[in-house]
Coordinates of C-alpha atoms and ligand atoms in Angstrom, one line a residue:
Chain A
M1 CA 2.2 162.9 2.2
S2 CA 0.7 162.9 5.6
I3 CA 0.3 159.8 7.6
D4 CA -3.1 159.1 8.9
W5 CA -2.5 157.4 12.3
D6 CA -5.6 156.6 14.4
W7 CA -4.8 156.2 18.1
A8 CA -8.3 155.3 19.0
Y9 CA -8.1 152.4 16.6
V10 CA -4.8 151.3 18.1
F11 CA -6.3 151.1 21.6
E12 CA -9.3 149.3 20.2
I13 CA -7.3 146.4 18.6
L14 CA -4.5 146.3 21.2
P15 CA -6.2 143.8 23.6
E16 CA -6.9 141.4 20.7
L17 CA -3.3 141.7 19.5
L18 CA -1.9 141.1 23.0
R19 CA -4.1 138.0 23.4
A20 CA -2.7 136.8 20.1
T21 CA 0.8 137.6 21.3
L22 CA 0.2 135.2 24.2
I23 CA -0.6 132.5 21.7
T24 CA 2.7 133.3 19.8
I25 CA 4.6 133.0 23.1
R26 CA 2.8 129.8 24.0
I27 CA 3.7 128.3 20.6
S28 CA 7.3 129.4 21.0
L29 CA 7.7 127.9 24.4
L30 CA 6.0 124.6 23.5
G31 CA 7.9 124.4 20.3
F32 CA 11.1 125.1 22.1
A33 CA 10.3 122.3 24.6
V34 CA 9.9 119.9 21.6
A35 CA 13.1 121.2 20.1
L36 CA 15.1 120.6 23.3
V37 CA 13.8 117.1 24.0
A38 CA 13.9 116.0 20.3
G39 CA 17.2 117.8 19.8
L40 CA 18.8 116.0 22.8
L41 CA 17.5 112.6 21.5
I42 CA 18.8 113.3 18.0
A43 CA 22.2 114.4 19.4
M44 CA 22.5 111.2 21.5
A45 CA 21.4 109.1 18.5
R46 CA 24.0 110.7 16.3
M47 CA 26.7 110.1 18.8
N48 CA 25.8 106.4 19.1
R49 CA 28.4 104.1 17.9
N50 CA 25.8 101.9 16.2
W51 CA 25.1 103.2 12.7
V52 CA 21.6 101.7 12.7
I53 CA 20.8 104.4 15.3
S54 CA 23.1 107.2 14.1
Q55 CA 22.4 107.1 10.4
P56 CA 18.6 107.6 10.5
A57 CA 19.2 110.5 12.9
L58 CA 21.7 112.0 10.4
F59 CA 19.2 111.5 7.6
F60 CA 16.5 113.2 9.6
V61 CA 18.7 116.2 10.3
E62 CA 19.7 116.6 6.6
F63 CA 16.2 116.1 5.4
V64 CA 14.8 118.8 7.8
R65 CA 17.5 121.2 7.1
L66 CA 17.4 120.9 3.3
T67 CA 13.7 121.6 3.0
P68 CA 12.0 124.9 3.8
L69 CA 10.0 125.2 7.1
L70 CA 7.0 126.4 5.2
V71 CA 7.0 123.3 3.0
Q72 CA 7.2 121.2 6.1
L73 CA 4.3 123.0 7.7
F74 CA 2.2 122.6 4.5
F75 CA 3.1 119.0 4.3
A76 CA 2.2 118.2 7.9
F77 CA -1.1 120.1 7.7
Y78 CA -2.4 119.3 4.3
V79 CA -0.7 116.0 3.3
L80 CA -0.5 114.0 6.6
P81 CA -4.3 114.0 7.1
V82 CA -4.6 112.4 3.7
L83 CA -2.3 109.7 5.0
G84 CA -4.4 109.3 8.1
V85 CA -2.5 111.4 10.6
S86 CA -4.4 114.5 11.5
L87 CA -3.9 117.0 14.3
P88 CA -5.4 120.4 14.9
A89 CA -3.5 123.3 13.4
E90 CA -1.7 124.6 16.5
P91 CA -0.3 121.3 17.7
T92 CA 0.8 120.5 14.2
G93 CA 2.6 123.8 14.1
V94 CA 4.2 123.3 17.5
V95 CA 5.5 119.8 16.5
V96 CA 6.7 120.9 13.0
I97 CA 8.5 124.0 14.2
G98 CA 9.8 122.1 17.3
L99 CA 11.3 119.3 15.2
H100 CA 12.7 121.8 12.7
Y101 CA 14.6 123.6 15.5
A102 CA 15.4 120.3 17.1
T103 CA 17.9 119.7 14.3
Y104 CA 19.6 122.9 15.1
A105 CA 19.5 122.3 18.8
S106 CA 21.0 118.8 18.2
E107 CA 24.1 120.4 16.8
V108 CA 24.4 122.6 19.9
F109 CA 23.9 119.6 22.1
R110 CA 26.5 117.6 20.2
S111 CA 29.2 120.2 20.4
G112 CA 28.4 120.9 24.1
I113 CA 28.5 117.2 24.9
R114 CA 31.8 116.7 23.0
A115 CA 33.2 119.7 24.9
V116 CA 32.9 117.8 28.2
A117 CA 36.3 116.3 29.1
T118 CA 36.7 112.6 28.3
G119 CA 38.0 112.2 31.9
Q120 CA 34.4 112.7 33.0
W121 CA 33.2 109.8 31.0
E122 CA 36.1 107.7 32.2
A123 CA 35.5 108.6 35.9
S124 CA 31.8 107.7 35.4
I125 CA 32.8 104.3 34.0
A126 CA 35.3 103.7 36.7
L127 CA 32.5 104.4 39.3
S128 CA 30.2 101.9 37.4
L129 CA 27.5 104.6 37.1
P130 CA 24.5 103.4 35.1
T131 CA 24.3 105.0 31.6
F132 CA 21.3 107.0 32.5
A133 CA 23.0 108.5 35.5
V134 CA 26.1 109.3 33.5
W135 CA 24.1 111.4 31.1
R136 CA 21.7 113.0 33.6
R137 CA 24.1 113.5 36.5
V138 CA 27.6 114.0 35.0
I139 CA 27.6 114.9 31.3
L140 CA 24.5 117.0 30.7
P141 CA 24.8 119.3 33.7
Q142 CA 28.3 120.2 32.5
A143 CA 27.3 120.4 28.8
I144 CA 24.2 122.6 29.2
R145 CA 25.6 125.7 30.8
P146 CA 27.9 126.7 27.9
M147 CA 25.0 125.9 25.5
I148 CA 22.6 128.3 27.0
P149 CA 23.4 131.3 24.8
A150 CA 23.2 129.3 21.5
L151 CA 20.0 127.7 22.6
G152 CA 18.6 131.1 23.6
N153 CA 19.3 132.5 20.2
Y154 CA 17.4 129.6 18.6
L155 CA 14.5 130.4 20.9
I156 CA 14.4 134.0 19.6
Q157 CA 14.7 132.8 16.0
M158 CA 11.9 130.3 16.5
F159 CA 9.7 133.0 18.1
K160 CA 10.2 135.1 14.9
D161 CA 9.3 132.1 12.8
V162 CA 6.0 131.5 14.5
P163 CA 4.1 133.8 12.1
L164 CA 4.7 131.2 9.4
L165 CA 2.1 129.2 11.2
S166 CA -0.5 131.7 10.1
T167 CA -0.3 129.9 6.7
I168 CA -1.8 126.8 8.3
T169 CA -4.7 128.7 9.9
V170 CA -3.1 129.2 13.3
Y171 CA -4.2 132.6 14.6
E172 CA -1.1 133.7 16.3
L173 CA -0.1 137.4 16.2
L174 CA 0.4 137.9 12.5
G175 CA -2.6 135.8 11.5
T176 CA -4.8 137.7 14.0
A177 CA -3.5 141.0 12.7
N178 CA -4.2 140.0 9.2
L179 CA -7.7 139.1 10.1
I180 CA -8.3 142.4 11.9
A181 CA -6.8 144.5 9.1
G182 CA -8.6 142.6 6.5
S183 CA -11.9 143.8 7.8
S184 CA -10.9 147.3 9.0
F185 CA -8.5 148.0 6.0
R186 CA -6.2 149.7 8.5
Y187 CA -2.9 147.9 7.8
L188 CA -0.7 150.7 8.9
E189 CA -1.6 150.7 12.6
T190 CA -2.1 146.9 12.7
L191 CA 1.1 145.8 11.2
T192 CA 3.2 148.5 12.8
L193 CA 1.9 147.2 16.2
V194 CA 2.8 143.6 15.2
G195 CA 6.3 144.7 14.4
L196 CA 6.6 146.7 17.6
I197 CA 5.4 143.8 19.7
F198 CA 8.0 141.5 18.1
L199 CA 10.7 144.0 18.7
L200 CA 9.7 144.7 22.3
L201 CA 9.9 141.0 23.1
S202 CA 13.0 140.0 21.0
Y203 CA 15.2 142.9 21.9
P204 CA 15.3 142.4 25.7
S205 CA 15.6 138.6 25.2
S206 CA 18.7 139.1 23.0
L207 CA 20.2 141.5 25.6
L208 CA 19.6 138.9 28.3
I209 CA 21.3 136.2 26.2
R210 CA 24.3 138.5 25.5
Y211 CA 24.5 139.1 29.3
L212 CA 24.5 135.4 30.0
E213 CA 27.2 134.9 27.3
I214 CA 29.4 137.4 29.0
R215 CA 28.9 136.0 32.4
L216 CA 29.7 132.5 31.1
E217 CA 32.9 133.7 29.5
K218 CA 34.0 135.2 32.8
S219 CA 33.4 132.1 34.9
Chain B
M1 CA 44.7 88.6 33.3
K2 CA 45.5 86.0 30.7
Q3 CA 47.3 86.5 27.3
V4 CA 45.9 90.0 27.2
R5 CA 46.9 91.9 24.0
K6 CA 46.0 95.5 23.1
E7 CA 46.9 97.2 19.8
F8 CA 46.5 100.8 18.8
G9 CA 46.7 101.3 15.0
G10 CA 48.4 98.0 14.4
H11 CA 51.0 98.7 17.1
A12 CA 50.9 96.2 20.0
V13 CA 51.0 98.3 23.2
V14 CA 50.4 95.4 25.5
K15 CA 51.8 92.1 24.2
S16 CA 50.2 88.8 25.5
M17 CA 50.3 89.9 29.2
D18 CA 49.8 87.3 31.9
L19 CA 49.4 88.8 35.3
T20 CA 47.7 87.8 38.5
V21 CA 47.2 90.0 41.5
A22 CA 46.4 88.2 44.8
S23 CA 43.6 89.6 46.9
G24 CA 45.1 92.3 49.1
E25 CA 48.3 92.3 47.2
K26 CA 50.1 95.7 46.6
L27 CA 51.6 95.5 43.1
V28 CA 53.7 98.3 41.8
I29 CA 54.3 98.7 38.0
I30 CA 57.2 100.7 36.9
G31 CA 58.6 101.4 33.4
P32 CA 59.5 104.1 30.9
S33 CA 56.8 106.3 29.5
G34 CA 54.9 104.6 26.6
S35 CA 55.6 101.1 27.9
G36 CA 51.9 100.4 28.3
K37 CA 51.4 100.8 32.0
T38 CA 48.4 103.1 31.7
T39 CA 46.9 100.8 29.1
I40 CA 47.1 97.8 31.5
L41 CA 45.2 99.8 34.1
R42 CA 42.7 100.9 31.6
L43 CA 42.1 97.4 30.4
I44 CA 41.4 96.3 33.9
M45 CA 39.1 99.2 34.4
T46 CA 37.3 98.3 31.1
L47 CA 38.1 101.7 29.6
E48 CA 39.7 99.6 26.9
T49 CA 38.7 96.2 25.6
P50 CA 41.5 93.6 25.0
D51 CA 42.0 92.5 21.4
N52 CA 42.9 89.1 22.7
G53 CA 42.9 87.2 26.0
Y54 CA 40.6 87.9 28.9
I55 CA 40.6 89.4 32.4
E56 CA 39.0 87.9 35.5
I57 CA 38.1 89.7 38.7
D58 CA 37.4 87.4 41.7
G59 CA 36.9 84.6 39.3
E60 CA 34.4 86.4 37.1
L61 CA 35.1 87.4 33.5
L62 CA 35.2 91.0 32.7
G63 CA 32.9 92.1 29.9
C64 CA 32.7 88.6 28.3
A65 CA 31.5 85.2 29.2
W66 CA 32.4 81.6 28.8
D67 CA 30.3 79.9 26.1
S68 CA 31.0 76.1 25.7
G69 CA 34.7 76.5 26.4
R70 CA 35.1 79.7 24.3
I71 CA 35.1 83.4 25.2
T72 CA 32.3 85.5 23.9
K73 CA 32.6 89.2 23.7
N74 CA 30.4 91.9 25.0
N75 CA 28.6 90.5 27.9
N76 CA 27.2 93.8 29.1
K77 CA 25.1 92.3 31.8
N78 CA 28.0 91.2 33.9
L79 CA 30.2 94.1 32.8
R80 CA 28.9 96.6 35.3
A81 CA 28.7 94.1 38.1
V82 CA 32.3 93.0 37.7
R83 CA 33.5 96.5 36.9
S84 CA 32.2 97.7 40.2
K85 CA 34.8 95.6 42.0
V86 CA 37.5 97.8 40.5
G87 CA 38.2 101.4 41.4
M88 CA 40.6 103.7 39.7
V89 CA 42.4 107.0 40.6
F90 CA 43.5 109.0 37.6
Q91 CA 46.5 111.2 37.1
H92 CA 44.2 114.3 36.6
F93 CA 41.7 113.4 39.3
N94 CA 38.6 113.7 37.0
L95 CA 36.4 114.8 39.9
F96 CA 32.9 116.0 38.9
P97 CA 33.4 119.8 38.9
H98 CA 29.7 120.6 39.3
M99 CA 29.2 118.5 42.5
S100 CA 30.4 119.3 46.0
V101 CA 33.1 117.1 47.5
L102 CA 30.4 115.2 49.5
D103 CA 28.2 114.6 46.4
N104 CA 31.3 113.4 44.4
I105 CA 31.8 110.7 47.0
M106 CA 28.1 109.9 47.4
E107 CA 27.4 109.6 43.7
A108 CA 28.6 106.1 43.0
P109 CA 27.2 104.4 46.1
T110 CA 23.7 105.9 45.5
R111 CA 23.6 105.4 41.8
S112 CA 25.7 102.3 41.2
L113 CA 25.1 100.4 44.5
R114 CA 21.6 101.9 45.0
M115 CA 22.5 102.7 48.6
S116 CA 20.2 105.0 50.5
K117 CA 21.2 108.7 50.8
E118 CA 21.7 108.5 54.5
E119 CA 23.9 105.4 54.3
A120 CA 26.0 106.9 51.5
R121 CA 26.4 110.1 53.4
E122 CA 27.6 108.2 56.4
R123 CA 30.1 106.3 54.3
A124 CA 31.3 109.5 52.6
I125 CA 31.8 111.3 55.9
G126 CA 33.7 108.4 57.2
L127 CA 36.0 108.5 54.2
L128 CA 36.4 112.3 54.5
Q129 CA 37.5 111.8 58.1
R130 CA 40.1 109.3 57.0
I131 CA 41.5 111.8 54.4
D132 CA 41.2 114.6 56.9
M133 CA 38.8 116.7 54.8
V134 CA 35.5 116.7 56.6
G135 CA 35.7 120.5 56.7
K136 CA 35.7 120.6 52.9
A137 CA 32.6 118.4 52.4
S138 CA 30.6 121.2 50.8
S139 CA 33.4 122.7 48.8
Y140 CA 33.6 122.3 45.0
P141 CA 36.6 120.7 43.4
G142 CA 37.6 124.0 41.8
Q143 CA 38.1 125.5 45.3
L144 CA 40.6 122.8 46.3
S145 CA 44.3 122.4 45.8
G146 CA 45.5 119.6 43.5
G147 CA 46.5 117.5 46.5
Q148 CA 43.1 117.9 48.1
Q149 CA 41.4 117.0 44.9
Q150 CA 43.4 113.9 44.5
R151 CA 42.5 112.8 48.1
V152 CA 38.9 113.3 47.3
A153 CA 39.3 111.3 44.1
I154 CA 40.7 108.5 46.2
A155 CA 37.9 108.7 48.7
R156 CA 35.4 108.7 45.8
A157 CA 36.9 105.4 44.4
L158 CA 37.0 103.9 47.9
A159 CA 33.3 104.6 48.5
M160 CA 32.5 101.7 46.1
R161 CA 34.6 99.3 48.4
P162 CA 36.4 97.8 45.4
S163 CA 38.4 94.6 45.7
V164 CA 41.1 96.2 43.7
M165 CA 42.2 99.8 43.3
L166 CA 44.2 101.1 40.4
F167 CA 46.4 104.2 40.8
D168 CA 47.8 105.7 37.6
E169 CA 50.7 108.1 38.4
V170 CA 48.4 109.8 40.9
T171 CA 51.1 112.3 42.0
S172 CA 52.6 113.3 38.7
A173 CA 50.1 116.2 38.2
L174 CA 50.8 117.6 41.6
D175 CA 53.2 120.2 43.0
P176 CA 56.3 118.4 44.4
E177 CA 55.4 119.5 48.0
K178 CA 51.9 117.9 47.7
V179 CA 53.2 114.5 46.5
G180 CA 54.1 113.4 50.0
E181 CA 50.6 113.8 51.4
I182 CA 49.0 111.7 48.7
L183 CA 51.6 109.0 49.0
Q184 CA 51.0 109.0 52.8
T185 CA 47.2 108.7 52.2
I186 CA 47.7 105.7 50.0
R187 CA 50.2 104.1 52.4
E188 CA 47.7 104.4 55.2
L189 CA 45.0 102.9 53.1
A190 CA 47.3 100.0 52.1
A191 CA 47.9 99.3 55.8
E192 CA 44.3 99.6 56.8
V193 CA 42.3 98.0 54.0
N194 CA 42.5 94.4 52.8
M195 CA 42.2 95.5 49.2
A196 CA 44.5 94.8 46.3
M197 CA 46.3 97.7 44.8
V198 CA 47.9 98.1 41.4
I199 CA 50.0 101.2 41.5
V200 CA 51.8 102.8 38.6
T201 CA 54.4 105.3 39.9
H202 CA 57.7 106.9 39.3
E203 CA 58.3 107.4 43.1
M204 CA 60.8 104.7 43.8
G205 CA 61.0 105.2 47.5
F206 CA 57.2 104.9 47.8
A207 CA 57.3 101.9 45.5
R208 CA 59.8 100.1 47.6
N209 CA 57.9 100.9 50.8
I210 CA 54.4 99.9 49.7
A211 CA 54.9 97.1 47.2
D212 CA 54.6 93.4 47.9
R213 CA 55.8 92.9 44.3
V214 CA 57.3 95.2 41.7
I215 CA 56.9 94.7 37.9
F216 CA 59.2 96.4 35.4
M217 CA 57.6 96.8 32.0
D218 CA 59.0 97.9 28.7
H219 CA 57.5 97.8 25.2
G220 CA 54.3 96.2 26.4
E221 CA 56.0 93.3 28.1
I222 CA 57.0 92.3 31.7
V223 CA 60.8 92.4 31.8
E224 CA 61.3 91.7 35.4
S225 CA 59.1 90.9 38.3
G226 CA 59.7 90.2 42.0
P227 CA 59.9 91.6 45.5
P228 CA 60.8 95.3 45.7
D229 CA 64.3 94.7 47.2
E230 CA 65.2 92.5 44.2
V231 CA 63.7 94.5 41.3
L232 CA 64.5 97.9 42.7
G233 CA 67.6 97.0 44.8
A234 CA 69.3 94.3 42.7
P235 CA 67.8 94.2 39.2
V236 CA 69.0 91.4 37.0
H237 CA 67.9 92.7 33.7
P238 CA 70.0 95.4 32.0
R239 CA 66.9 97.3 30.9
T240 CA 65.7 97.5 34.5
T241 CA 69.1 98.8 35.6
A242 CA 69.2 101.4 32.9
F243 CA 65.7 102.6 33.7
L244 CA 66.4 102.9 37.4
K245 CA 69.6 104.7 36.8
A246 CA 67.7 107.2 34.5
I247 CA 65.1 107.8 37.2
L248 CA 67.8 108.4 39.9
D249 CA 69.7 110.8 37.6
R250 CA 66.6 112.9 37.0
Ligands
LIG301 N1 43.9 105.6 22.8 C1 45.1 105.4 22.2 N2 45.2 105.6 20.9 C2 46.4 105.4 20.3 N3 47.6 105.1 20.9 C3 47.5 105.0 22.3 C4 46.3 105.1 23.0 N4 46.5 105.0 24.3 C5 47.8 104.7 24.4 N5 48.4 104.7 23.2 C6 49.9 104.4 22.9 O1 50.2 103.3 23.6 C7 51.5 103.3 24.1 C8 51.5 103.0 25.6 O2 50.8 104.0 26.3 P1 50.5 104.0 27.8 O3 49.8 102.8 28.2 O4 49.8 105.3 28.2 O5 52.0 104.0 28.4 P2 52.6 104.4 29.8 O6 51.4 104.7 30.7 O7 53.4 103.3 30.2 O8 53.3 105.7 29.6 C9 52.0 104.7 23.8 O9 52.9 104.7 22.7 C10 50.8 105.5 23.5 O10 51.0 106.5 22.5
LIG302 MG1 50.8 106.4 31.7

């Protein structure tokens, strides 16, 4: 069997695919920002001594983890508008994927925050620092450094999950590739390129994270 | 401090403690390990809440309020205000490792007292001069010796200008040759500042030298209390005598 690979076609569709790659990257970064902010809030809520605050946060985490991301996307895109909440496809995808990963990020935050010595909390109280300053100035700066590798891995994982958004009409990389291949019928080149682009972005990122991990261990 | 009681898991660690520290008084608490000394300091610092009784600082209730003749719990509004009159130095320093020495000292004045950066810096540098560490202002705690870290921790607590300072075995995590410098720093402060001090220590020479009054504690109770010459020099209670002998024999 000979493989019929068309280089001219590759160069013809490459600009379109690279443009779509930028959309995938944009969704990953925005989704990750949502995951970080929401993840931190969830972690703080879960660590709150008042169960009226900690229990709903726990329920949310369990709910999100025990249902598939694809179902969550479909629900947000097709059901929420029926209930009167409607957003365009891409923001919907960003929020859903962001909140999904927020539950994972919240666990990273929780263990990172717990790893900060109790003496740091006690010193903060002894200095009468306001609660906000305790978190922002004392606890989080110490908690975040060791969390960077774990959070970085979730960023890569999220980046690889972005193609799921093609199912709710977001034309990120895979969705765009499908559209192109659907009219040219050249799936071989198109999907090979998609795979290569993902690999070319994920692999250096994971190397970078491993490097950070090693550096953190040394210090 | 009135009728203060604190239990951990049903075990009374501090039993109905009545204790008054006069303004500017230097009070030394001694006693065997586990007798509740740290817990008393932590109660005053609001790191623990009493199960019973109450604590007043400069006539203001700590973390609670009077409500028609009764004490109500959890008055968070006055908690921070009253708490800021108390400073504490810990056995293990608890400096902020990610901040420079100068930032460690400036943090509380700028965040808790809302002082301007310039003013806080001036105050911090003044304190660094007093502990003879101006040259280390931009160092990080990890780069300092234990003795230097503890001096910075003292300066950090002083930056709040508390009316009472608590010292919890501040030399017990240090190398023996560094103990002297810390005790000297505290002694100088005691002479300089009109600030009450409650000092938990096992350094009996230091205790005798600095104290206006010494308390010997055992099992969560005050066994003996009086001027250092009496409690340390001529104790009347057999438990005090036994404790002092054990310390000297060490
Ligand atoms: N957070 C805590 N939980 C349970 N027990 C505690 C706690 N803090 C102190 N204790 C107990 O209370 C007793 C008195 O402790 P502490 O005040 O540290 O004594 P000291 O400082 O005189 O050595 C000890 O038996 C200790 O084990
Ligand atoms: Mg102790």
